[in-house]
Amino acid sequence: MKKTALITGGAGFIGSHLCDLLLEKGHNVICVDNLLTGKMDNIRHLAREKGFEFVKHNVSQYINIKGRIDYILHFASPASPTDYLKYPIQTLKVGSLGTHNALGLAKAKRATFLLASTSEVYGDPLVNPQPEKYWGNVNPIGPRGVYDEAKRFAEAITMAYHRVHSLDTKIARIFNTYGERMRHNDGRAIPNFISQAIKGRPITMYGTGKQTRSFCYISDMVRGLYKLLVSRTHDPVNLGNPAEMTLLDLAGLIIENTGSGSRIVFEKLPVDDPKVRCPDIRKARTLLGWSPKVHIEEGLRKTISYFLS
Ligand code: UDP
């Protein structure tokens, strides 16, 4: 019998790629999204697909879905720093109330639950790379705290449902991910730099550009998420590409691959912006047999084509 997966935030960047993957795997997909930061354009191609259903709903309110559900993947949340600074209360609500509702639905349906957590749970890390056993360095009352603490709460309540209700839960700590369907105005480094480079506008570098990130291409990420979903692991697992680079290196690659004449302008570093970030993915390698395959140059070329189209 066909399985049914429900994805909250299914019209978002990662969520919509998950809808594609789960349909490809032969599952029915229910995509729930209130379109705060998600877009119908991301799922329009699925509208006529048999086994696909879109429900416009804010999961911070009670979720009412009839019928059987086998998997719940909770991806609803603003996820770019620009977005969660714009929607601080919605971000806190979807990470707390939204996660509670999604877990409640999973419990009622006896569904497997996967939480989209984040490398932001490590805050501005004092350990690099970050293994899952690192507890992080988060400022609870800073501007990023609305996302970081919501996701930390989401992890805590997910583990509580696992321990108390024996719910089959998984927690993915997702590191920086990029690719097709990121919004041009998303505010994150890769969409900003690509949009600026193709328009010949100045590349806005926050701080010195010596801060580091590690960027994972979307196809690698959704492959890892699926492996985690069907695994027997309940503890958090880092998913990301461990190829760490400075933001200056990233801007250089984007300028080169767009053939842009843009120059770099330096702006103020946002409050609590992490100085380094790199996933330790030993756990994902051993437990899931997963590692990313797409090199940054290849992923950037595909993303640039999308931004040009
Ligand atoms: N950044 C930048 N210019 C931009 C957007 C972001 O220099 O136009 C920097 C940002 O300050 C951070 C890094 O790029 O150091 C990655 O930021 P992003 O918003 O992509 O996500 P984060 O990793 O901070 O969650």
mmCIF file of C-alpha atoms and ligand atoms in Angstrom:
data_model
loop_
_atom_site.group_PDB
_atom_site.id
_atom_site.type_symbol
_atom_site.label_atom_id
_atom_site.label_comp_id
_atom_site.label_asym_id
_atom_site.label_seq_id
_atom_site.Cartn_x
_atom_site.Cartn_y
_atom_site.Cartn_z
ATOM 1 C CA MET A 1 0.000 0.000 0.000
ATOM 2 C CA LYS A 2 1.190 3.523 -0.866
ATOM 3 C CA LYS A 3 2.546 5.516 2.075
ATOM 4 C CA THR A 4 1.515 9.079 2.786
ATOM 5 C CA ALA A 5 3.955 11.801 3.826
ATOM 6 C CA LEU A 6 2.883 15.188 5.167
ATOM 7 C CA ILE A 7 5.387 18.031 4.816
ATOM 8 C CA THR A 8 4.878 21.249 6.755
ATOM 9 C CA GLY A 9 6.577 24.104 4.918
ATOM 10 C CA GLY A 10 6.254 22.018 1.766
ATOM 11 C CA ALA A 11 6.104 25.108 -0.474
ATOM 12 C CA GLY A 12 9.431 26.371 0.846
ATOM 13 C CA PHE A 13 12.898 25.868 -0.586
ATOM 14 C CA ILE A 14 13.863 22.543 1.049
ATOM 15 C CA GLY A 15 10.229 21.508 1.602
ATOM 16 C CA SER A 16 9.338 21.668 -2.099
ATOM 17 C CA HIS A 17 12.376 19.566 -3.073
ATOM 18 C CA LEU A 18 11.259 17.051 -0.439
ATOM 19 C CA CYS A 19 7.771 16.961 -2.019
ATOM 20 C CA ASP A 20 9.452 16.074 -5.344
ATOM 21 C CA LEU A 21 11.628 13.373 -3.785
ATOM 22 C CA LEU A 22 8.837 11.724 -1.787
ATOM 23 C CA LEU A 23 6.561 11.606 -4.852
ATOM 24 C CA GLU A 24 9.454 10.079 -6.817
ATOM 25 C CA LYS A 25 9.769 7.437 -4.094
ATOM 26 C CA GLY A 26 6.135 6.517 -4.774
ATOM 27 C CA HIS A 27 4.511 8.142 -1.735
ATOM 28 C CA ASN A 28 1.414 10.321 -1.559
ATOM 29 C CA VAL A 29 2.362 13.822 -0.443
ATOM 30 C CA ILE A 30 0.334 16.337 1.554
ATOM 31 C CA CYS A 31 2.019 19.734 1.484
ATOM 32 C CA VAL A 32 0.939 22.094 4.260
ATOM 33 C CA ASP A 33 2.103 25.710 4.062
ATOM 34 C CA ASN A 34 0.733 29.134 4.983
ATOM 35 C CA LEU A 35 2.924 30.764 2.285
ATOM 36 C CA LEU A 36 4.510 33.248 4.705
ATOM 37 C CA THR A 37 7.923 32.642 3.123
ATOM 38 C CA GLY A 38 7.032 29.663 0.885
ATOM 39 C CA LYS A 39 5.756 30.138 -2.677
ATOM 40 C CA MET A 40 3.120 28.415 -4.833
ATOM 41 C CA ASP A 41 5.615 28.659 -7.720
ATOM 42 C CA ASN A 42 7.771 26.059 -5.944
ATOM 43 C CA ILE A 43 5.007 23.423 -6.129
ATOM 44 C CA ARG A 44 2.978 24.529 -9.154
ATOM 45 C CA HIS A 45 4.531 21.754 -11.266
ATOM 46 C CA LEU A 46 3.029 19.198 -8.833
ATOM 47 C CA ALA A 47 -0.554 20.482 -9.016
ATOM 48 C CA ARG A 48 -1.677 17.815 -11.515
ATOM 49 C CA GLU A 49 0.405 15.063 -9.974
ATOM 50 C CA LYS A 50 -1.727 12.203 -8.661
ATOM 51 C CA GLY A 51 -1.053 11.707 -4.998
ATOM 52 C CA PHE A 52 -0.171 15.359 -4.351
ATOM 53 C CA GLU A 53 -2.325 17.640 -2.242
ATOM 54 C CA PHE A 54 -1.759 21.213 -1.071
ATOM 55 C CA VAL A 55 -3.352 22.501 2.141
ATOM 56 C CA LYS A 56 -2.981 26.193 2.966
ATOM 57 C CA HIS A 57 -2.681 26.295 6.730
ATOM 58 C CA ASN A 58 -0.591 27.848 9.486
ATOM 59 C CA VAL A 59 0.671 24.887 11.523
ATOM 60 C CA SER A 60 1.051 27.068 14.637
ATOM 61 C CA GLN A 61 -2.699 26.400 14.818
ATOM 62 C CA TYR A 62 -4.304 22.979 15.262
ATOM 63 C CA ILE A 63 -3.720 20.763 12.219
ATOM 64 C CA ASN A 64 -6.756 18.787 11.127
ATOM 65 C CA ILE A 65 -6.007 16.118 8.497
ATOM 66 C CA LYS A 66 -8.216 13.102 7.802
ATOM 67 C CA GLY A 67 -6.912 9.668 6.895
ATOM 68 C CA ARG A 68 -3.726 7.772 7.297
ATOM 69 C CA ILE A 69 -0.308 9.479 7.507
ATOM 70 C CA ASP A 70 2.921 7.484 7.675
ATOM 71 C CA TYR A 71 5.519 10.269 7.753
ATOM 72 C CA ILE A 72 5.446 13.847 9.019
ATOM 73 C CA LEU A 73 8.344 16.093 8.037
ATOM 74 C CA HIS A 74 8.218 19.381 9.928
ATOM 75 C CA PHE A 75 9.900 22.022 7.770
ATOM 76 C CA ALA A 76 7.644 25.025 8.348
ATOM 77 C CA SER A 77 9.609 28.066 9.551
ATOM 78 C CA PRO A 78 11.165 31.227 8.230
ATOM 79 C CA ALA A 79 14.787 30.082 7.832
ATOM 80 C CA SER A 80 16.815 32.971 6.468
ATOM 81 C CA PRO A 81 18.141 35.474 9.053
ATOM 82 C CA THR A 82 16.408 38.259 7.094
ATOM 83 C CA ASP A 83 13.092 36.397 7.309
ATOM 84 C CA TYR A 84 13.234 35.466 10.949
ATOM 85 C CA LEU A 85 14.228 39.006 11.902
ATOM 86 C CA LYS A 86 11.187 40.208 9.948
ATOM 87 C CA TYR A 87 8.870 37.588 11.503
ATOM 88 C CA PRO A 88 10.294 36.992 14.995
ATOM 89 C CA ILE A 89 7.027 35.984 16.673
ATOM 90 C CA GLN A 90 5.861 33.735 13.825
ATOM 91 C CA THR A 91 9.303 32.062 13.957
ATOM 92 C CA LEU A 92 9.025 31.424 17.695
ATOM 93 C CA LYS A 93 5.454 30.183 17.309
ATOM 94 C CA VAL A 94 6.095 27.755 14.473
ATOM 95 C CA GLY A 95 9.159 26.317 16.229
ATOM 96 C CA SER A 96 7.247 25.829 19.480
ATOM 97 C CA LEU A 97 3.453 25.657 18.915
ATOM 98 C CA GLY A 98 3.893 24.426 15.330
ATOM 99 C CA THR A 99 6.221 21.638 16.414
ATOM 100 C CA HIS A 100 3.824 20.697 19.219
ATOM 101 C CA ASN A 101 0.919 20.475 16.750
ATOM 102 C CA ALA A 102 2.961 18.494 14.214
ATOM 103 C CA LEU A 103 4.058 16.086 16.960
ATOM 104 C CA GLY A 104 0.482 15.778 18.193
ATOM 105 C CA LEU A 105 -0.631 14.841 14.690
ATOM 106 C CA ALA A 106 2.235 12.327 14.394
ATOM 107 C CA LYS A 107 1.188 10.765 17.711
ATOM 108 C CA ALA A 108 -2.476 10.549 16.660
ATOM 109 C CA LYS A 109 -1.524 8.891 13.346
ATOM 110 C CA ARG A 110 1.405 6.864 14.774
ATOM 111 C CA ALA A 111 3.513 8.451 12.041
ATOM 112 C CA THR A 112 7.294 8.711 11.893
ATOM 113 C CA PHE A 113 8.271 12.330 12.604
ATOM 114 C CA LEU A 114 11.273 14.188 11.210
ATOM 115 C CA LEU A 115 12.197 17.609 12.594
ATOM 116 C CA ALA A 116 14.084 20.106 10.443
ATOM 117 C CA SER A 117 16.504 21.465 13.019
ATOM 118 C CA THR A 118 19.494 23.618 12.237
ATOM 119 C CA SER A 119 23.175 24.327 12.739
ATOM 120 C CA GLU A 120 21.901 27.493 14.483
ATOM 121 C CA VAL A 121 21.395 25.342 17.605
ATOM 122 C CA TYR A 122 25.203 25.631 17.916
ATOM 123 C CA GLY A 123 24.948 29.462 17.864
ATOM 124 C CA ASP A 124 28.331 31.185 17.427
ATOM 125 C CA PRO A 125 30.259 27.954 18.035
ATOM 126 C CA LEU A 126 33.368 27.724 20.173
ATOM 127 C CA VAL A 127 34.177 24.320 18.647
ATOM 128 C CA ASN A 128 34.881 23.859 14.929
ATOM 129 C CA PRO A 129 33.753 21.665 13.168
ATOM 130 C CA GLN A 130 30.609 21.078 15.238
ATOM 131 C CA PRO A 131 29.837 17.490 16.305
ATOM 132 C CA GLU A 132 26.313 16.646 17.495
ATOM 133 C CA LYS A 133 27.537 16.310 21.086
ATOM 134 C CA TYR A 134 28.480 20.023 21.194
ATOM 135 C CA TRP A 135 25.776 21.927 23.116
ATOM 136 C CA GLY A 136 26.354 25.264 21.468
ATOM 137 C CA ASN A 137 26.877 28.915 22.298
ATOM 138 C CA VAL A 138 23.550 30.674 21.766
ATOM 139 C CA ASN A 139 22.481 34.151 22.888
ATOM 140 C CA PRO A 140 18.832 33.566 23.885
ATOM 141 C CA ILE A 141 17.840 37.244 23.774
ATOM 142 C CA GLY A 142 19.743 38.374 20.672
ATOM 143 C CA PRO A 143 17.990 38.910 17.325
ATOM 144 C CA ARG A 144 18.864 35.388 16.127
ATOM 145 C CA GLY A 145 17.598 33.895 19.403
ATOM 146 C CA VAL A 146 14.047 33.741 17.997
ATOM 147 C CA TYR A 147 15.129 31.071 15.516
ATOM 148 C CA ASP A 148 17.873 29.388 17.543
ATOM 149 C CA GLU A 149 15.815 28.980 20.705
ATOM 150 C CA ALA A 150 12.668 27.941 18.804
ATOM 151 C CA LYS A 151 14.646 25.163 17.139
ATOM 152 C CA ARG A 152 16.300 24.167 20.428
ATOM 153 C CA PHE A 153 12.839 23.944 22.010
ATOM 154 C CA ALA A 154 11.658 21.963 18.960
ATOM 155 C CA GLU A 155 14.468 19.443 19.506
ATOM 156 C CA ALA A 156 13.615 19.187 23.220
ATOM 157 C CA ILE A 157 9.903 18.541 22.651
ATOM 158 C CA THR A 158 10.666 16.075 19.849
ATOM 159 C CA MET A 159 12.880 14.041 22.201
ATOM 160 C CA ALA A 160 10.194 14.258 24.912
ATOM 161 C CA TYR A 161 7.561 12.806 22.520
ATOM 162 C CA HIS A 162 10.039 10.085 21.625
ATOM 163 C CA ARG A 163 10.730 9.227 25.275
ATOM 164 C CA VAL A 164 7.225 9.652 26.707
ATOM 165 C CA HIS A 165 5.046 8.477 23.799
ATOM 166 C CA SER A 166 7.594 6.171 22.079
ATOM 167 C CA LEU A 167 7.070 8.190 18.902
ATOM 168 C CA ASP A 168 9.472 7.310 16.091
ATOM 169 C CA THR A 169 11.286 10.644 15.743
ATOM 170 C CA LYS A 170 14.336 11.916 13.842
ATOM 171 C CA ILE A 171 16.155 15.226 14.133
ATOM 172 C CA ALA A 172 18.146 16.652 11.209
ATOM 173 C CA ARG A 173 20.520 19.509 12.035
ATOM 174 C CA ILE A 174 20.610 21.172 8.650
ATOM 175 C CA PHE A 175 23.651 23.318 7.795
ATOM 176 C CA ASN A 176 23.691 26.017 5.096
ATOM 177 C CA THR A 177 21.956 24.661 1.992
ATOM 178 C CA TYR A 178 21.538 26.286 -1.424
ATOM 179 C CA GLY A 179 20.120 25.639 -4.869
ATOM 180 C CA GLU A 180 17.160 26.157 -7.172
ATOM 181 C CA ARG A 181 13.997 27.725 -5.675
ATOM 182 C CA MET A 182 15.774 29.963 -3.175
ATOM 183 C CA ARG A 183 14.103 33.350 -3.428
ATOM 184 C CA HIS A 184 16.074 36.180 -5.051
ATOM 185 C CA ASN A 185 15.230 38.341 -2.029
ATOM 186 C CA ASP A 186 15.786 35.557 0.506
ATOM 187 C CA GLY A 187 18.579 37.578 2.123
ATOM 188 C CA ARG A 188 21.071 34.753 2.567
ATOM 189 C CA ALA A 189 24.594 34.979 1.216
ATOM 190 C CA ILE A 190 24.265 32.780 -1.900
ATOM 191 C CA PRO A 191 21.007 34.266 -3.289
ATOM 192 C CA ASN A 192 22.172 37.798 -2.431
ATOM 193 C CA PHE A 193 25.578 37.399 -4.059
ATOM 194 C CA ILE A 194 24.182 35.700 -7.183
ATOM 195 C CA SER A 195 21.413 38.316 -7.653
ATOM 196 C CA GLN A 196 23.905 41.128 -7.143
ATOM 197 C CA ALA A 197 26.529 39.566 -9.451
ATOM 198 C CA ILE A 198 24.119 38.991 -12.348
ATOM 199 C CA LYS A 199 22.782 42.542 -12.096
ATOM 200 C CA GLY A 200 26.312 43.977 -11.872
ATOM 201 C CA ARG A 201 25.476 45.484 -8.486
ATOM 202 C CA PRO A 202 27.947 45.618 -5.574
ATOM 203 C CA ILE A 203 28.321 42.385 -3.583
ATOM 204 C CA THR A 204 27.303 43.155 0.011
ATOM 205 C CA MET A 205 29.890 41.566 2.291
ATOM 206 C CA TYR A 206 28.927 41.724 5.950
ATOM 207 C CA GLY A 207 31.954 42.157 8.227
ATOM 208 C CA THR A 208 35.411 41.290 6.915
ATOM 209 C CA GLY A 209 34.212 38.292 4.889
ATOM 210 C CA LYS A 210 36.670 36.104 6.824
ATOM 211 C CA GLN A 211 33.795 34.345 8.614
ATOM 212 C CA THR A 212 33.298 30.803 7.326
ATOM 213 C CA ARG A 213 30.341 28.680 6.210
ATOM 214 C CA SER A 214 30.026 25.275 4.529
ATOM 215 C CA PHE A 215 27.454 25.067 1.733
ATOM 216 C CA CYS A 216 25.486 21.946 0.805
ATOM 217 C CA TYR A 217 23.701 21.600 -2.536
ATOM 218 C CA ILE A 218 19.967 20.853 -2.305
ATOM 219 C CA SER A 219 20.023 17.425 -4.036
ATOM 220 C CA ASP A 220 22.586 16.159 -1.511
ATOM 221 C CA MET A 221 20.533 17.563 1.359
ATOM 222 C CA VAL A 222 17.213 15.939 0.399
ATOM 223 C CA ARG A 223 18.987 12.614 -0.225
ATOM 224 C CA GLY A 224 20.401 12.809 3.325
ATOM 225 C CA LEU A 225 17.038 13.790 4.796
ATOM 226 C CA TYR A 226 15.360 10.790 3.188
ATOM 227 C CA LYS A 227 18.045 8.429 4.499
ATOM 228 C CA LEU A 228 17.525 9.856 7.980
ATOM 229 C CA LEU A 229 13.730 9.531 7.683
ATOM 230 C CA VAL A 230 13.939 5.791 7.013
ATOM 231 C CA SER A 231 16.779 5.163 9.502
ATOM 232 C CA ARG A 232 16.530 3.858 13.059
ATOM 233 C CA THR A 233 18.339 6.860 14.553
ATOM 234 C CA HIS A 234 16.556 9.066 17.080
ATOM 235 C CA ASP A 235 19.388 11.346 18.187
ATOM 236 C CA PRO A 236 20.169 14.497 16.171
ATOM 237 C CA VAL A 237 22.256 14.053 13.017
ATOM 238 C CA ASN A 238 24.186 16.848 11.267
ATOM 239 C CA LEU A 239 23.533 17.134 7.537
ATOM 240 C CA GLY A 240 25.684 19.514 5.529
ATOM 241 C CA ASN A 241 28.742 19.760 3.340
ATOM 242 C CA PRO A 242 31.974 19.899 5.371
ATOM 243 C CA ALA A 243 33.855 21.921 2.707
ATOM 244 C CA GLU A 244 34.366 25.089 4.769
ATOM 245 C CA MET A 245 35.174 28.384 3.071
ATOM 246 C CA THR A 246 35.265 32.083 3.856
ATOM 247 C CA LEU A 247 32.513 34.348 2.554
ATOM 248 C CA LEU A 248 35.187 36.183 0.538
ATOM 249 C CA ASP A 249 36.044 32.893 -1.211
ATOM 250 C CA LEU A 250 32.349 32.313 -1.884
ATOM 251 C CA ALA A 251 31.929 35.807 -3.378
ATOM 252 C CA GLY A 252 35.021 35.198 -5.564
ATOM 253 C CA LEU A 253 33.525 31.939 -6.895
ATOM 254 C CA ILE A 254 30.209 33.621 -7.677
ATOM 255 C CA ILE A 255 31.864 36.575 -9.442
ATOM 256 C CA GLU A 256 33.980 34.134 -11.488
ATOM 257 C CA ASN A 257 31.078 31.834 -12.409
ATOM 258 C CA THR A 258 28.747 34.674 -13.427
ATOM 259 C CA GLY A 259 31.507 36.549 -15.282
ATOM 260 C CA SER A 260 30.377 39.582 -13.285
ATOM 261 C CA GLY A 261 32.144 42.918 -13.002
ATOM 262 C CA SER A 262 30.639 43.505 -9.533
ATOM 263 C CA ARG A 263 32.914 44.786 -6.807
ATOM 264 C CA ILE A 264 32.669 43.862 -3.134
ATOM 265 C CA VAL A 265 31.417 46.442 -0.631
ATOM 266 C CA PHE A 266 31.837 45.856 3.096
ATOM 267 C CA GLU A 267 28.879 46.409 5.428
ATOM 268 C CA LYS A 268 28.273 45.961 9.143
ATOM 269 C CA LEU A 269 28.312 42.375 10.446
ATOM 270 C CA PRO A 270 24.865 41.429 11.852
ATOM 271 C CA VAL A 271 24.635 40.900 15.645
ATOM 272 C CA ASP A 272 25.689 37.381 16.784
ATOM 273 C CA ASP A 273 26.684 36.350 13.246
ATOM 274 C CA PRO A 274 28.612 33.072 13.732
ATOM 275 C CA LYS A 275 32.341 33.447 12.982
ATOM 276 C CA VAL A 276 32.752 29.856 11.826
ATOM 277 C CA ARG A 277 30.460 27.003 10.840
ATOM 278 C CA CYS A 278 31.293 23.556 9.570
ATOM 279 C CA PRO A 279 29.456 20.262 10.147
ATOM 280 C CA ASP A 280 31.185 17.224 11.580
ATOM 281 C CA ILE A 281 29.327 14.604 9.497
ATOM 282 C CA ARG A 282 30.929 11.431 10.848
ATOM 283 C CA LYS A 283 27.589 10.361 12.315
ATOM 284 C CA ALA A 284 25.717 10.782 9.005
ATOM 285 C CA ARG A 285 28.489 8.901 7.200
ATOM 286 C CA THR A 286 28.435 5.917 9.577
ATOM 287 C CA LEU A 287 24.753 5.722 10.519
ATOM 288 C CA LEU A 288 23.220 6.688 7.170
ATOM 289 C CA GLY A 289 26.034 5.927 4.718
ATOM 290 C CA TRP A 290 25.521 9.499 3.474
ATOM 291 C CA SER A 291 27.927 12.161 2.362
ATOM 292 C CA PRO A 292 27.478 15.090 -0.029
ATOM 293 C CA LYS A 293 28.602 14.575 -3.635
ATOM 294 C CA VAL A 294 28.037 17.907 -5.386
ATOM 295 C CA HIS A 295 31.059 20.210 -5.426
ATOM 296 C CA ILE A 296 30.381 23.903 -4.744
ATOM 297 C CA GLU A 297 31.360 24.955 -8.304
ATOM 298 C CA GLU A 298 28.863 22.530 -9.855
ATOM 299 C CA GLY A 299 26.091 23.485 -7.408
ATOM 300 C CA LEU A 300 26.723 27.191 -7.956
ATOM 301 C CA ARG A 301 26.573 26.776 -11.750
ATOM 302 C CA LYS A 302 23.146 25.132 -11.462
ATOM 303 C CA THR A 303 21.915 27.751 -8.992
ATOM 304 C CA ILE A 304 23.170 30.606 -11.178
ATOM 305 C CA SER A 305 21.296 29.126 -14.194
ATOM 306 C CA TYR A 306 18.125 29.065 -12.079
ATOM 307 C CA PHE A 307 18.589 32.692 -11.053
ATOM 308 C CA LEU A 308 19.123 33.643 -14.697
ATOM 309 C CA SER A 309 16.022 31.771 -15.920
HETATM 310 N N1 UDP B 1 26.324 37.607 4.353
HETATM 311 C C1 UDP B 1 26.999 38.599 3.667
HETATM 312 N N2 UDP B 1 26.310 39.308 2.739
HETATM 313 C C2 UDP B 1 25.017 39.091 2.423
HETATM 314 C C3 UDP B 1 24.331 38.052 3.116
HETATM 315 C C4 UDP B 1 25.010 37.340 4.078
HETATM 316 O O1 UDP B 1 28.193 38.835 3.897
HETATM 317 O O2 UDP B 1 24.486 39.801 1.540
HETATM 318 C C5 UDP B 1 27.056 36.833 5.378
HETATM 319 C C6 UDP B 1 26.388 36.724 6.738
HETATM 320 O O3 UDP B 1 26.701 37.836 7.554
HETATM 321 C C7 UDP B 1 26.999 35.439 7.259
HETATM 322 C C8 UDP B 1 27.175 34.590 5.998
HETATM 323 O O4 UDP B 1 27.132 35.501 4.902
HETATM 324 O O5 UDP B 1 28.258 35.659 7.839
HETATM 325 C C9 UDP B 1 26.087 33.555 5.780
HETATM 326 O O6 UDP B 1 24.868 34.210 5.970
HETATM 327 P P1 UDP B 1 23.457 33.603 5.586
HETATM 328 O O7 UDP B 1 22.463 34.700 5.754
HETATM 329 O O8 UDP B 1 23.558 32.939 4.274
HETATM 330 O O9 UDP B 1 23.137 32.474 6.655
HETATM 331 P P2 UDP B 1 23.713 32.094 8.104
HETATM 332 O O10 UDP B 1 24.773 31.114 7.827
HETATM 333 O O11 UDP B 1 24.262 33.320 8.789
HETATM 334 O O12 UDP B 1 22.544 31.537 8.775
#
